[in-house]
XYZ file of C-alpha atoms in Angstrom:
461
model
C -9.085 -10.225 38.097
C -6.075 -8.123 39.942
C -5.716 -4.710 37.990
C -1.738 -5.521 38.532
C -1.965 -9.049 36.408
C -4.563 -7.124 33.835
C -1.583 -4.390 33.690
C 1.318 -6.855 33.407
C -0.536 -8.665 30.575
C -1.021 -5.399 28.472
C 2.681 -4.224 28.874
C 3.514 -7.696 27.948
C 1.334 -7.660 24.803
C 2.459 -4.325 23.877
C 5.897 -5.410 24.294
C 5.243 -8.046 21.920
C 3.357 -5.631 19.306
C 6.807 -3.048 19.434
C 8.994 -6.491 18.604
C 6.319 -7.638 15.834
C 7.074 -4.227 14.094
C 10.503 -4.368 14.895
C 10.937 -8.260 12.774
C 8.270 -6.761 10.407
C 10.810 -4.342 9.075
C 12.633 -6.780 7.393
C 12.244 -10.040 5.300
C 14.045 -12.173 6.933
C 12.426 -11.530 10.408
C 8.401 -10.818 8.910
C 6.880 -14.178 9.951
C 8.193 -13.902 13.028
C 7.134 -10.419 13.988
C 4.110 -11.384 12.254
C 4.014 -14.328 15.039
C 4.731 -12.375 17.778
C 2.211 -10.041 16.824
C -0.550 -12.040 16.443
C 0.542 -13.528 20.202
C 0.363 -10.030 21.314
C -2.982 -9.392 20.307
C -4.326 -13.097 21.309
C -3.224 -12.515 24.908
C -5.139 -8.773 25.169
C -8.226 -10.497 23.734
C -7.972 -13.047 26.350
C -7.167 -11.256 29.426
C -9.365 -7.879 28.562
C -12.332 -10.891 28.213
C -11.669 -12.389 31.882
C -11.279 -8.824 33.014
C -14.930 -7.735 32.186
C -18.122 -8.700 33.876
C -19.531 -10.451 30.601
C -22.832 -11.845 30.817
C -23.058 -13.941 27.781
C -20.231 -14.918 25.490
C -22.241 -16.558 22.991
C -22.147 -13.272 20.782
C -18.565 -12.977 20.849
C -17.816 -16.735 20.238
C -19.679 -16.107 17.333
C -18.007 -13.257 16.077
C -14.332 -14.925 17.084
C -15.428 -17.648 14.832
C -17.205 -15.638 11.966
C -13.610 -13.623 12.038
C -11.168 -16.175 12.256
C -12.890 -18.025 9.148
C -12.768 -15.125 7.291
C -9.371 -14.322 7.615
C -8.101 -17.765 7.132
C -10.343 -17.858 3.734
C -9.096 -14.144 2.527
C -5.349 -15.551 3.887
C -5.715 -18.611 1.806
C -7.481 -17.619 -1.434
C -7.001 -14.284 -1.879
C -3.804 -13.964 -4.041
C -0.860 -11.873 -3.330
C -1.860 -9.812 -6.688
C -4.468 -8.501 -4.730
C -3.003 -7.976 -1.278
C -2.821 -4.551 -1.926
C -6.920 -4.715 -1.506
C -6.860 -6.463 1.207
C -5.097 -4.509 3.261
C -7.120 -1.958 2.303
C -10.535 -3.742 3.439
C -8.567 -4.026 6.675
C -7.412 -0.468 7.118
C -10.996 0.123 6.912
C -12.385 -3.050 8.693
C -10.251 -1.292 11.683
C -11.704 2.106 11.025
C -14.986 1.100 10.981
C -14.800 -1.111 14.651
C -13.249 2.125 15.954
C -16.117 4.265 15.461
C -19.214 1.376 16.321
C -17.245 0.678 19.546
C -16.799 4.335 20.495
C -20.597 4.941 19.834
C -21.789 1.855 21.878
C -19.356 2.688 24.758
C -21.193 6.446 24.999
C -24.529 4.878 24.567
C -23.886 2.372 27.174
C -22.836 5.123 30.025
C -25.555 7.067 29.193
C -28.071 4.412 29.529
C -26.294 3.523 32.863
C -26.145 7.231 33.561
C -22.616 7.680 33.909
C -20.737 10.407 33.791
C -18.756 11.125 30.604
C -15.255 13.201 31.663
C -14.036 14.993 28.832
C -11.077 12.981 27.901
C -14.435 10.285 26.590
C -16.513 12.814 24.905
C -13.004 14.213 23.159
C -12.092 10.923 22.118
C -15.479 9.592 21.044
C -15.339 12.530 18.746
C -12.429 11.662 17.139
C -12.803 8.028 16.764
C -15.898 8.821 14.998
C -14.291 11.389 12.614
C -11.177 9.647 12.003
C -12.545 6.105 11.834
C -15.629 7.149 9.336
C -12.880 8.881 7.493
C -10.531 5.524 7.327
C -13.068 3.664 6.049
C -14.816 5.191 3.529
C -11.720 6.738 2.423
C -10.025 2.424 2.562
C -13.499 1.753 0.776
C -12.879 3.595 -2.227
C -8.977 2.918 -2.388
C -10.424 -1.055 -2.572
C -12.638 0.072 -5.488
C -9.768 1.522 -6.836
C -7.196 -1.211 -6.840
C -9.824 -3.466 -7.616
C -10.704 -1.479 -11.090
C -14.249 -1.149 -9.724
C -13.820 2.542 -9.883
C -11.623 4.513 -12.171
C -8.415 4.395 -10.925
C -7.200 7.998 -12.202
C -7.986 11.033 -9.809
C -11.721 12.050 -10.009
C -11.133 15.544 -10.274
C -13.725 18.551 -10.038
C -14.071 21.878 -9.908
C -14.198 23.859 -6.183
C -13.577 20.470 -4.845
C -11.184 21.757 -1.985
C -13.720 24.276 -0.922
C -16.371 20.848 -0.523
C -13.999 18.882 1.119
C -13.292 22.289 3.511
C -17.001 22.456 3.957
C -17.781 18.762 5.043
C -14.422 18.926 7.408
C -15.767 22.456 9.242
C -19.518 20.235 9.481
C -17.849 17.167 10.890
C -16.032 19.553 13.624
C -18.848 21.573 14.235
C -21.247 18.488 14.874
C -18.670 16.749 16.968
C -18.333 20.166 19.158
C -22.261 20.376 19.579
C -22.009 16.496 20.915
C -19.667 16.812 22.962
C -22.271 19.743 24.396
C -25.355 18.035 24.195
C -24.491 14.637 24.705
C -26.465 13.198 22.201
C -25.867 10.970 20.114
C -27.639 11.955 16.957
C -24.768 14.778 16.180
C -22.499 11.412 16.394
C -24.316 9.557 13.436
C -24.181 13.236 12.175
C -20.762 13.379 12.440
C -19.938 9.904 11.195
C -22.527 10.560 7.959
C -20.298 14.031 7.085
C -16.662 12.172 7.789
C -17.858 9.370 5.886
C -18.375 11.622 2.953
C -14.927 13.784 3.503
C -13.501 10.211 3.376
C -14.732 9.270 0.494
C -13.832 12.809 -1.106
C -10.217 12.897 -0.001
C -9.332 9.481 -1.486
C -11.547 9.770 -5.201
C -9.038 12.672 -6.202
C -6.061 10.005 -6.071
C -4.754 8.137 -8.619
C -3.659 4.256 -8.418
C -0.102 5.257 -8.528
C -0.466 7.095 -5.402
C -1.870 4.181 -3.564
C 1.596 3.069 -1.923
C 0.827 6.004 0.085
C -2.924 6.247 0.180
C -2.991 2.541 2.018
C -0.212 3.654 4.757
C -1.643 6.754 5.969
C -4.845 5.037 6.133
C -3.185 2.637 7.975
C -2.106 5.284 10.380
C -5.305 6.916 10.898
C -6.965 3.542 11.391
C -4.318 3.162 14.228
C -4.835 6.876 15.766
C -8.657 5.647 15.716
C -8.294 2.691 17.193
C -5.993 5.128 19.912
C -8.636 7.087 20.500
C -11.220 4.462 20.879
C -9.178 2.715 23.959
C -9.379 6.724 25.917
C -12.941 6.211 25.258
C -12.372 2.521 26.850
C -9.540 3.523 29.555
C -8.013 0.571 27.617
C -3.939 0.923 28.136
C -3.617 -2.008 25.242
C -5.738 -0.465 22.435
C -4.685 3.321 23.483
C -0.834 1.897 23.208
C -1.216 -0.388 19.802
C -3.223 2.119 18.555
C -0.150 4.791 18.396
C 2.030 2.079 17.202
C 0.162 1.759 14.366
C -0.590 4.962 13.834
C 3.185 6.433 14.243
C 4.476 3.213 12.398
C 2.122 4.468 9.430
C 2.609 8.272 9.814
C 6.179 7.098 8.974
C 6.044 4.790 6.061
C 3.845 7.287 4.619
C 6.670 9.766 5.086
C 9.117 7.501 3.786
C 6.813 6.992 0.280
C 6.640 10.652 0.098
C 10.445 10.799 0.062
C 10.469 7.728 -2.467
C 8.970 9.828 -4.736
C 9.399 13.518 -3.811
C 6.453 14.758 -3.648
C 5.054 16.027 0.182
C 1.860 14.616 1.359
C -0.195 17.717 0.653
C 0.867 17.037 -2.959
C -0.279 13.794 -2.454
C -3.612 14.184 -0.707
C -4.602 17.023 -3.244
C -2.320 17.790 -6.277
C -4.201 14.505 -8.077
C -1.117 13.266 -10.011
C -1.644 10.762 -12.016
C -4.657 13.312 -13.550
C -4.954 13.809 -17.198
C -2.236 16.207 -18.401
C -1.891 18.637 -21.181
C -1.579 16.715 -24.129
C 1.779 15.593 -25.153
C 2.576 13.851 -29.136
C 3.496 10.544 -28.369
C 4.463 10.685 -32.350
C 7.536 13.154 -31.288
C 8.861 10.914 -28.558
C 7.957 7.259 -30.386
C 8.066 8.062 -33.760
C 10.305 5.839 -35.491
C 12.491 5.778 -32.456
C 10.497 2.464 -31.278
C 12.674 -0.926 -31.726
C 10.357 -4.190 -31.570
C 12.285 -7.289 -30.758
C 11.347 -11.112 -30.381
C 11.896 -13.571 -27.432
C 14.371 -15.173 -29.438
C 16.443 -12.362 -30.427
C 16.467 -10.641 -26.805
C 17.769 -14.293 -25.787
C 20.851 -13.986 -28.056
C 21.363 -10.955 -26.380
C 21.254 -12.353 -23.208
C 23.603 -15.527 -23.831
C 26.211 -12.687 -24.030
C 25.516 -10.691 -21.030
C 27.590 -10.809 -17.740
C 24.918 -8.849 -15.835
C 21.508 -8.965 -16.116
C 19.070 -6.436 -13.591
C 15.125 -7.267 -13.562
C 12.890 -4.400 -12.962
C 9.463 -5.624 -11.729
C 6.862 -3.546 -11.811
C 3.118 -2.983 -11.801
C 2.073 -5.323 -14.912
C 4.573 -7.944 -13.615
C 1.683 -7.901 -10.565
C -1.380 -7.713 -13.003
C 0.181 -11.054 -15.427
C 0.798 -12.371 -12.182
C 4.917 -13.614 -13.630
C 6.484 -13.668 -10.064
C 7.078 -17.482 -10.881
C 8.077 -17.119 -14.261
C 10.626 -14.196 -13.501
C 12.321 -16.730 -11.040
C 12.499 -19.376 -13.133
C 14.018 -16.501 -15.812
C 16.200 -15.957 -13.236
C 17.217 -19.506 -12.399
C 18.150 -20.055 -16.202
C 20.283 -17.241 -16.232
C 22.103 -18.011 -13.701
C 22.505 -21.813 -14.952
C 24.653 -20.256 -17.803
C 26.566 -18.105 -15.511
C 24.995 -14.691 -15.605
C 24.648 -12.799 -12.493
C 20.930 -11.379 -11.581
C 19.954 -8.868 -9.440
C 16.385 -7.299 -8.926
C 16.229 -3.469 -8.871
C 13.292 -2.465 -6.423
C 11.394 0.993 -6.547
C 9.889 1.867 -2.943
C 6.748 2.864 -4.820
C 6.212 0.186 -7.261
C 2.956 -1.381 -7.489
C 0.287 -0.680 -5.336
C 1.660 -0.958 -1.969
C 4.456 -0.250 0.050
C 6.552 -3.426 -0.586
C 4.245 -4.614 -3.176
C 7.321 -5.984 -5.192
C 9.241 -7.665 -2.861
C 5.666 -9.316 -1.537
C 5.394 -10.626 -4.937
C 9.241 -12.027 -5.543
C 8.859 -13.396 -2.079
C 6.267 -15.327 -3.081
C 7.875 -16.873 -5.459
C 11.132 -17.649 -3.406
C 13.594 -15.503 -4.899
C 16.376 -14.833 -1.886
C 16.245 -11.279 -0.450
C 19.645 -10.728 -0.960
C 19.335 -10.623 -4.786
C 16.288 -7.688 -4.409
C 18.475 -4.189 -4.355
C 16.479 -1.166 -3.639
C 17.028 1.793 -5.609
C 20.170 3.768 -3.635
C 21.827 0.453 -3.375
C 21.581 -0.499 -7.502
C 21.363 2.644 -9.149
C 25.083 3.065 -9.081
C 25.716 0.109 -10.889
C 23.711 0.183 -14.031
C 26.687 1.554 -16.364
C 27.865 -1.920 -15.017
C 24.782 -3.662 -16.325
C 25.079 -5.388 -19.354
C 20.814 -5.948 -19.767
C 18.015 -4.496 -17.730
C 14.682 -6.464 -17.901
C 11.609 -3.435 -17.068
C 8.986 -5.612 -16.266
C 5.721 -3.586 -16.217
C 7.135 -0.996 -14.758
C 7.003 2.898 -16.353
C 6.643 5.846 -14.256
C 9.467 4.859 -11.816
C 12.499 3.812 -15.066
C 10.822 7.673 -17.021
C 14.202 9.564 -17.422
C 11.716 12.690 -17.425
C 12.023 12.692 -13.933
C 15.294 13.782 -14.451
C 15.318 16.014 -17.797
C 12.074 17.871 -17.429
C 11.521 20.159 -14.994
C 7.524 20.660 -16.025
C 7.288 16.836 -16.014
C 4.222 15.876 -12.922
C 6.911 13.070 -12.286
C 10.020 15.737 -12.060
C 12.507 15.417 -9.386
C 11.276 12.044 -8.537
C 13.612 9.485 -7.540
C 13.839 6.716 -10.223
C 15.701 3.418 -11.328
C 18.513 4.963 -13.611
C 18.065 1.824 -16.095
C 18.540 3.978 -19.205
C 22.294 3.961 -17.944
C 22.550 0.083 -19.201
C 24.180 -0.994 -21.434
C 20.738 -2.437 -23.629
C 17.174 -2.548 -21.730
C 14.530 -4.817 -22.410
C 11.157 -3.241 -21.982
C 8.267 -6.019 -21.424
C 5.276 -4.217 -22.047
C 1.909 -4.742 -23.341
C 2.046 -1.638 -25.394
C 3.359 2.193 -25.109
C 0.345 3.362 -23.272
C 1.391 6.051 -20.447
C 1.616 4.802 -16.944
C -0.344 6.577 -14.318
C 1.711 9.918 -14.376
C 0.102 9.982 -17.928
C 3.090 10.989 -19.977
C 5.097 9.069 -22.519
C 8.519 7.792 -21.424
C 11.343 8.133 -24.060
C 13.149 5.328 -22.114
C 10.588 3.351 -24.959
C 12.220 4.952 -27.672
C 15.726 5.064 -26.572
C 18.858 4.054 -28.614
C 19.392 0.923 -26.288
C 16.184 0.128 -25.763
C 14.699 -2.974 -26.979
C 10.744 -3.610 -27.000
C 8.915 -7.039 -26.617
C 5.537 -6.520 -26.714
C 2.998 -8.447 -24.718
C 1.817 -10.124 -21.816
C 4.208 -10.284 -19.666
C 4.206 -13.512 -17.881
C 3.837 -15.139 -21.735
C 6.538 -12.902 -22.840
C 9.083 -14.528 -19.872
C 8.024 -18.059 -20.704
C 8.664 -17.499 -24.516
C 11.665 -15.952 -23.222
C 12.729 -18.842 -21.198
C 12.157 -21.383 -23.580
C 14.008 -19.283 -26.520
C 17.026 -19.450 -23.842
C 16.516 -23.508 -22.864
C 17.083 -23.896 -26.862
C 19.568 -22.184 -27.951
């Protein structure tokens, strides 16, 4: 095939991939770009597969079809609760190619004794370090999410001096390979990344996964980058740095959500167990129980009711009966809004994944700059499972782990509804005295069973 058609076809499917991102960015646009991306990528399979000397494609028709039924099964049945895992498995799915193809494209030239230029050994090197890394490191941010593995930071001592010592081996063994040429300092390479990966991501907590899953996201782009200058691939080398600049950037953009830098992040382990704090001087007494019934009086009065989904709105899996909530509110005239927290749940856009879901219209979900101005407005705010993002300690306590940390100023309502299983710290580990505030109302429980009883104390009265 003409280099100048292979050429065309690769700016064309990068072209394609820069427009997916672009209609990924928004709601509106995301099946779309989603569509345009998956065109992309369908045409660089196709022409990079003419464009090789293939002797046999039975192998690969295999694998096309393996892949394509597991990604319509996991695109099917997996629910949108647990997307957050998902793309996890496929941060590290990505990863994990990355560093197998880089290894069999060395192993290949040297068997057909060609010569490896430095711009291969370099990036072989780093797609093995950076795609062991991705997916060990995705691997136990799955486990996390998935409650396999504790979700609070694993936290020990000297650990920064191990994870030093296991980067400075990984560097060392990929210099010595590059040397040598030979490939058993790459499996020793990938064995000592694999293990930094796993050690950089154990010290996390779940509340830091938002940004965990898009900078592994990035590196499993930059890996993916590197594996196409092992390739001389223009495609991979090009979708690669989307990825891994489009990550690098939403991981920036969490990091701003909740001001913290990504050092803080990657090793301050919030979310770890803090000095001890009496719940009894924050709750005691202060705490206001309410039924569905009575928190539906209140509503029949209300003007303006905000809904603030968080976390355990994901877990009780009450997407569909907050919009039918919603739906009766508005049938008696109420105006509803949804107040969105970049960092809520468990990825970024976890929230408005989950309200899309259930067909509530983007234009009623208000992220936080755009809504916070208008609680003292508010005549109810509905906290959903949410806690570390609607703690006012963020903005009164200066030795708080949350403090300075953007949040969703719902305490400024007028009364707020907290739907909550019970007053057990979120993942900053702190109590919030939004709980025992004076216009704070508490309905304990489950809260997609909380909603319906909610809905059906409105329907009758």
């Amino acid at each position: 095939m003409p280099q100048a058609f292979v050429n065309i076809a690769y700016l064309i499917s990068s072209t394609l991939f820069i427009f997916a991102l672009k209609g990924l960015s928004h709601p509106r646009t995301a099946v779309r770009g989603n569509l345009l991306g998956a065109l992309g990528m369908l045409i660089a399979i196709v022409v990079t597969l003419m464009d090789k000397s293939i002797v046999s494609y039975e192998l690969i028709i295999l694998g096309f079809i393996l892949g394509s039924a597991i990604g319509a099964i996991s695109a099917l049945k997996v629910p949108m609760t647990s997307m957050p895992q998902m793309v996890a498995i496929f941060n590290g799915f990505g990863g994990g190619a990355s560093t197998l193809v880089a290894a069999l494209a060395f192993i290949e030239a040297i068997e057909l004794n060609k010569a490896m230029g430095t711009q291969e050994t370099v990036a072989t090197v780093a797609s093995g370090l950076i795609g062991a890394v991705t997916f060990w490191g995705s691997m136990v941010a799955f486990a996390k999410l998935e409650g396999l593995i504790e979700e609070r930071p694993i936290r020990y001592k000297g650990e920064q001096i191990v994870k030093i010592i296991f980067a400075l081996a990984s560097i060392i063994f990929g210099i010595i390979f590059g040397m040598e040429k030979n490939m058993n300092y790459y499996w020793y390479l990938v064995a000592t990344s694999s293990i930094l990966g796993v050690l950089l991501t154990i010290p996390i907590g779940g509340a830091d996964m938002p940004v965990v899953i898009s900078l592994l996201n990035s590196y499993s782009g930059l890996a993916a980058c590197a594996t196409g200058f092992v390739l001389n691939n223009n495609v991979l080398i090009i979708s690669g740095s989307l990825v891994g600049a489009s990550g690098i950037i939403l991981t920036n953009l969490m990091c701003k959500a909740m001001n913290r830098s990504l050092t803080n992040v990657l090793f301050g382990g919030f979310g770890e167990i803090v000095a001890e704090t009496d719940e009894d001087k924050v709750y005691g007494g202060k705490i206001k129980s309410a039924s569905p019934e009575e928190i539906a009086m209140l509503l029949e009065n209300a003007r303006r009711v905000v809904i603030v989904p968080g976390y355990g709105m994901a877990v009780s899996q009450a997407q569909f009966a907050v919009r039918d909530l919603m739906k009766v509110l508005e049938s008696k005239g109420i105006e509803v809004e949804f107040a969105i927290h970049p960092v809520a749940g468990r990825m970024p856009g976890h929230m408005n994944v989950l309200l899309a879901e259930a067909n509530i219209p983007y234009e009623k979900l208000k992220e936080m700059d755009e809504i916070n101005p208008t609680f003292e407005q508010t005549d109810v705010s509905i906290v959903i499972g949410a806690n570390d993002v609607v703690n006012p300690l963020a903005r009164t306590d200066s030795n708080s782990p949350i403090a300075g940390m953007p949040i969703l100023d719902v305490d400024k309502s007028k009364t707020v509804v907290v739907i909550k299983r019970s007053l057990a710290p979120g993942f900053a580990g702190i109590p919030n005295p939004l709980f025992a505030a004076d216009n704070t109302l508490m309905l304990f429980g489950d809260a997609k069973k909380m909603v319906q009883e909610l809905i059906n104390a409105l329907k009758e009265s």
